[in-house]
Tab-separated table of C-alpha atoms in Angstrom:
chain	number	residue	atom	x	y	z
A	1471	ASP	CA	-5.428	167.952	-181.962
A	1472	ALA	CA	-5.490	170.120	-178.857
A	1473	GLY	CA	-3.293	169.005	-176.008
A	1474	VAL	CA	-3.882	169.857	-172.375
A	1475	THR	CA	-5.099	173.403	-171.834
A	1476	GLN	CA	-4.608	175.207	-168.539
A	1477	SER	CA	-5.921	178.587	-167.442
A	1478	PRO	CA	-4.906	181.111	-166.421
A	1479	THR	CA	-1.211	181.047	-167.393
A	1480	HIS	CA	-0.169	183.431	-164.634
A	1481	LEU	CA	-1.854	184.524	-161.433
A	1482	ILE	CA	-0.944	186.757	-158.512
A	1483	LYS	CA	-2.867	186.334	-155.267
A	1484	THR	CA	-2.595	187.716	-151.760
A	1485	ARG	CA	-1.913	185.503	-148.768
A	1486	GLY	CA	-5.172	184.185	-147.312
A	1487	GLN	CA	-7.091	184.367	-150.579
A	1488	GLN	CA	-8.548	181.479	-152.533
A	1489	VAL	CA	-7.671	180.457	-156.089
A	1490	THR	CA	-9.179	178.192	-158.770
A	1491	LEU	CA	-7.092	176.767	-161.584
A	1492	ARG	CA	-8.627	175.062	-164.610
A	1493	CYS	CA	-7.587	172.241	-166.903
A	1494	SER	CA	-9.016	170.763	-170.074
A	1495	PRO	CA	-7.517	167.354	-170.861
A	1496	LYS	CA	-6.306	166.125	-174.199
A	1497	SER	CA	-9.063	164.805	-176.436
A	1498	GLY	CA	-9.702	161.137	-175.656
A	1499	HIS	CA	-8.209	161.308	-172.166
A	1500	ASP	CA	-10.394	160.622	-169.144
A	1501	THR	CA	-7.990	160.973	-166.212
A	1502	VAL	CA	-6.591	164.216	-164.851
A	1503	SER	CA	-3.754	164.593	-162.368
A	1504	TRP	CA	-2.448	167.767	-160.734
A	1505	TYR	CA	1.137	168.496	-159.752
A	1506	GLN	CA	2.856	171.328	-157.913
A	1507	GLN	CA	6.364	172.303	-158.989
A	1508	ALA	CA	8.372	174.662	-156.817
A	1509	LEU	CA	11.203	176.577	-158.447
A	1510	GLY	CA	14.191	174.363	-159.145
A	1511	GLN	CA	12.482	171.155	-158.036
A	1512	GLY	CA	10.642	168.260	-159.609
A	1513	PRO	CA	6.833	168.171	-159.708
A	1514	GLN	CA	4.991	166.859	-156.653
A	1515	PHE	CA	1.761	164.882	-157.049
A	1516	ILE	CA	-1.315	166.573	-155.580
A	1517	PHE	CA	-4.190	164.312	-156.642
A	1518	GLN	CA	-5.773	162.400	-159.506
A	1519	TYR	CA	-9.352	162.442	-160.776
A	1520	TYR	CA	-11.161	159.748	-162.707
A	1521	GLU	CA	-14.893	159.418	-163.315
A	1522	GLU	CA	-15.436	162.637	-161.370
A	1523	GLU	CA	-13.906	161.201	-158.209
A	1524	GLU	CA	-10.583	161.748	-156.467
A	1525	ARG	CA	-8.831	158.442	-156.992
A	1526	GLN	CA	-5.528	159.107	-155.257
A	1527	ARG	CA	-4.023	161.932	-153.248
A	1528	GLY	CA	-0.508	163.054	-152.410
A	1529	ASN	CA	0.756	164.657	-149.208
A	1530	PHE	CA	-1.051	167.944	-149.515
A	1531	PRO	CA	-3.319	169.543	-146.876
A	1532	ASP	CA	-7.074	169.768	-147.203
A	1533	ARG	CA	-6.690	173.368	-148.378
A	1534	PHE	CA	-6.063	171.745	-151.752
A	1535	SER	CA	-9.230	170.369	-153.306
A	1536	GLY	CA	-10.376	169.530	-156.768
A	1537	HIS	CA	-13.187	168.576	-159.013
A	1538	GLN	CA	-13.675	166.758	-162.292
A	1539	PHE	CA	-16.623	167.496	-164.541
A	1540	PRO	CA	-18.557	165.105	-166.818
A	1541	ASN	CA	-16.579	166.387	-169.837
A	1542	TYR	CA	-13.376	165.297	-167.983
A	1543	SER	CA	-12.161	168.859	-167.393
A	1544	SER	CA	-10.923	169.616	-163.910
A	1545	GLU	CA	-10.404	172.380	-161.385
A	1546	LEU	CA	-7.858	172.754	-158.609
A	1547	ASN	CA	-8.881	174.932	-155.678
A	1548	VAL	CA	-6.527	176.202	-153.023
A	1549	ASN	CA	-7.924	177.970	-149.949
A	1550	ALA	CA	-6.175	180.196	-147.416
A	1551	LEU	CA	-3.160	180.716	-149.654
A	1552	LEU	CA	0.287	180.723	-148.085
A	1553	LEU	CA	3.472	182.228	-149.473
A	1554	GLY	CA	4.772	178.670	-149.856
A	1555	ASP	CA	1.979	177.858	-152.308
A	1556	SER	CA	3.798	179.936	-154.918
A	1557	ALA	CA	4.692	177.457	-157.652
A	1558	LEU	CA	3.974	176.200	-161.139
A	1559	TYR	CA	0.826	174.067	-161.108
A	1560	LEU	CA	0.760	171.422	-163.786
A	1561	CYS	CA	-2.178	169.437	-165.051
A	1562	ALA	CA	-1.572	166.096	-166.720
A	1563	SER	CA	-4.080	163.969	-168.571
A	1564	SER	CA	-4.016	160.347	-169.602
A	1565	TRP	CA	-6.249	157.616	-170.823
A	1566	GLY	CA	-6.779	155.465	-167.768
A	1567	THR	CA	-3.586	155.002	-165.793
A	1568	GLY	CA	-1.298	156.253	-168.519
A	1569	ALA	CA	0.639	153.021	-168.297
A	1570	GLN	CA	0.735	152.619	-172.077
A	1571	ALA	CA	1.687	156.028	-173.337
A	1572	GLY	CA	2.487	158.213	-170.383
A	1573	TYR	CA	0.909	161.517	-169.573
A	1574	THR	CA	0.314	164.706	-171.531
A	1575	PHE	CA	1.091	167.817	-169.517
A	1576	GLY	CA	-0.240	171.317	-169.929
A	1577	SER	CA	2.005	174.382	-169.897
A	1578	GLY	CA	1.035	175.108	-166.318
A	1579	THR	CA	-0.287	177.978	-164.254
A	1580	ARG	CA	2.336	180.105	-162.520
A	1581	LEU	CA	0.876	181.122	-159.148
A	1582	THR	CA	2.553	183.832	-157.114
A	1583	VAL	CA	1.317	184.489	-153.582
A	1584	VAL	CA	2.321	187.851	-152.109
B	967	SER	CA	9.066	163.017	-150.933
B	968	GLN	CA	10.825	162.370	-154.209
B	969	GLN	CA	11.246	158.779	-155.346
B	970	GLY	CA	13.837	159.380	-158.008
B	971	GLU	CA	17.175	161.058	-157.765
B	972	GLU	CA	18.847	162.269	-160.941
B	973	ASP	CA	22.567	162.452	-161.423
B	974	PRO	CA	24.189	164.753	-162.327
B	975	GLN	CA	22.111	167.747	-161.248
B	976	ALA	CA	23.564	169.777	-164.096
B	977	LEU	CA	25.397	168.927	-167.318
B	978	SER	CA	27.104	171.177	-169.858
B	979	ILE	CA	28.208	169.749	-173.211
B	980	GLN	CA	29.102	170.862	-176.728
B	981	GLU	CA	26.701	170.398	-179.607
B	982	GLY	CA	27.244	166.997	-181.200
B	983	GLU	CA	28.359	165.311	-177.980
B	984	ASN	CA	26.339	162.687	-176.144
B	985	ALA	CA	24.561	163.449	-172.866
B	986	THR	CA	23.980	160.786	-170.248
B	987	MET	CA	21.956	161.203	-167.094
B	988	ASN	CA	21.037	158.679	-164.456
B	989	CYS	CA	18.080	158.120	-162.175
B	990	SER	CA	17.800	156.028	-159.055
B	991	TYR	CA	14.609	155.124	-157.239
B	992	LYS	CA	13.616	153.386	-154.060
B	993	THR	CA	10.538	151.185	-154.439
B	994	SER	CA	9.081	148.730	-156.922
B	995	ILE	CA	7.619	150.276	-160.030
B	996	ASN	CA	5.305	149.435	-162.921
B	997	ASN	CA	7.100	151.707	-165.335
B	998	LEU	CA	9.575	154.566	-165.466
B	999	GLN	CA	9.119	157.627	-167.648
B	1000	TRP	CA	11.407	160.431	-168.797
B	1001	TYR	CA	10.183	163.960	-169.393
B	1002	ARG	CA	11.746	167.150	-170.722
B	1003	GLN	CA	10.933	170.643	-169.490
B	1004	ASN	CA	11.974	173.854	-171.198
B	1005	SER	CA	12.406	176.976	-169.045
B	1006	GLY	CA	9.799	176.140	-166.387
B	1007	ARG	CA	7.071	175.331	-168.884
B	1008	GLY	CA	5.051	172.142	-169.245
B	1009	LEU	CA	6.651	168.720	-169.299
B	1010	VAL	CA	6.978	166.791	-172.541
B	1011	HIS	CA	6.804	163.008	-172.381
B	1012	LEU	CA	9.904	161.468	-173.980
B	1013	ILE	CA	9.801	157.746	-173.354
B	1014	LEU	CA	8.203	155.117	-171.125
B	1015	ILE	CA	9.930	151.882	-170.187
B	1016	ARG	CA	8.071	149.092	-168.418
B	1017	SER	CA	9.483	147.164	-165.492
B	1018	ASN	CA	9.951	144.047	-167.641
B	1019	GLU	CA	11.932	145.928	-170.294
B	1020	ARG	CA	15.663	146.589	-170.151
B	1021	GLU	CA	16.271	149.013	-172.995
B	1022	LYS	CA	14.246	151.237	-175.245
B	1023	HIS	CA	15.060	153.577	-178.129
B	1024	SER	CA	13.250	156.548	-179.580
B	1025	GLY	CA	15.084	158.579	-182.205
B	1026	ARG	CA	18.251	159.947	-180.565
B	1027	LEU	CA	17.116	158.773	-177.134
B	1028	ARG	CA	18.151	155.531	-175.471
B	1029	VAL	CA	16.803	154.515	-172.079
B	1030	THR	CA	17.944	151.612	-169.949
B	1031	LEU	CA	16.326	150.186	-166.856
B	1032	ASP	CA	17.940	147.966	-164.237
B	1033	THR	CA	15.280	146.946	-161.740
B	1034	SER	CA	17.786	144.981	-159.631
B	1035	LYS	CA	19.715	148.199	-159.031
B	1036	LYS	CA	16.610	150.375	-159.126
B	1037	SER	CA	18.199	152.667	-161.658
B	1038	SER	CA	17.684	154.014	-165.150
B	1039	SER	CA	19.727	156.042	-167.579
B	1040	LEU	CA	18.822	158.386	-170.418
B	1041	LEU	CA	21.275	158.878	-173.273
B	1042	ILE	CA	20.827	161.656	-175.805
B	1043	THR	CA	23.080	161.122	-178.791
B	1044	ALA	CA	24.433	163.836	-181.095
B	1045	SER	CA	23.024	166.609	-178.915
B	1046	ARG	CA	21.664	169.825	-180.369
B	1047	ALA	CA	21.228	173.288	-178.879
B	1048	ALA	CA	17.478	172.614	-178.853
B	1049	ASP	CA	18.081	169.767	-176.372
B	1050	THR	CA	18.889	172.381	-173.723
B	1051	ALA	CA	16.290	171.714	-171.019
B	1052	SER	CA	15.691	170.023	-167.691
B	1053	TYR	CA	15.157	166.282	-167.813
B	1054	PHE	CA	13.142	164.417	-165.198
B	1055	CYS	CA	12.662	160.753	-164.505
B	1056	ALA	CA	9.376	159.711	-162.961
B	1057	THR	CA	8.362	156.372	-161.538
B	1058	ASP	CA	4.831	155.101	-161.856
B	1059	MET	CA	3.296	152.746	-159.350
B	1060	ILE	CA	-0.115	151.612	-160.451
B	1061	LYS	CA	-2.543	150.535	-157.794
B	1062	ALA	CA	-6.204	149.593	-157.861
B	1063	ALA	CA	-6.972	153.045	-156.511
B	1064	GLY	CA	-5.146	154.828	-159.308
B	1065	ASN	CA	-1.596	155.785	-159.950
B	1066	LYS	CA	0.758	158.708	-159.623
B	1067	LEU	CA	4.086	159.788	-161.009
B	1068	THR	CA	6.858	160.435	-158.524
B	1069	PHE	CA	9.525	162.721	-159.951
B	1070	GLY	CA	13.153	163.244	-159.169
B	1071	GLY	CA	14.796	166.641	-158.909
B	1072	GLY	CA	15.874	166.717	-162.543
B	1073	THR	CA	19.078	167.149	-164.542
B	1074	ARG	CA	19.636	170.562	-166.122
B	1075	VAL	CA	21.316	170.100	-169.497
B	1076	LEU	CA	23.013	172.932	-171.377
B	1077	VAL	CA	24.084	172.212	-174.942
B	1078	LYS	CA	26.484	174.857	-176.202
B	1079	PRO	CA	26.576	175.580	-179.944
């Protein structure tokens, strides 16, 4: 049973560029959430997608946008990259709110902005 | 901003000893979850405790929740070298418009063989 799959695993981008990260949720899960984790810190919530709509958003600028597809997979887009966007980006999937069994996280995409 | 604060920030113990870490949070919650992270990789869900529960066990893990003090603790008994990881508590507040996990800064646990 495949868990959450994220691609790519590592990425190096130049300041000002745009990046797209991808996530395939665990089989049976319909909700996808994205988190940003800076080195040495806990993950920070970016946004959550359900039924192809952004259901809730954290304190991130509009440069961060996302999308969920009919097969529940999701993309995270970041425009006009800043050095401070360097982080581990984690995708988490759940069935509904995850209140019963928690979330399943992917291994993350390590983004380095130079 | 981070809802939870873990204590201690780092913990070093010998294999076989117990490891205890604490988490405090600020607002009302629906549930509290603990996750483990190895070397900056993905998070692994360990245990979920609901706001109306006080204690929960899973294998060598024991979690307590005190909603009056807005705090939780995670106990790992008979630790193993493989338990070396960062441990995060995360609070979950479920609203009609969805929910999100709010993580603390984590406790870095080193289990020495």
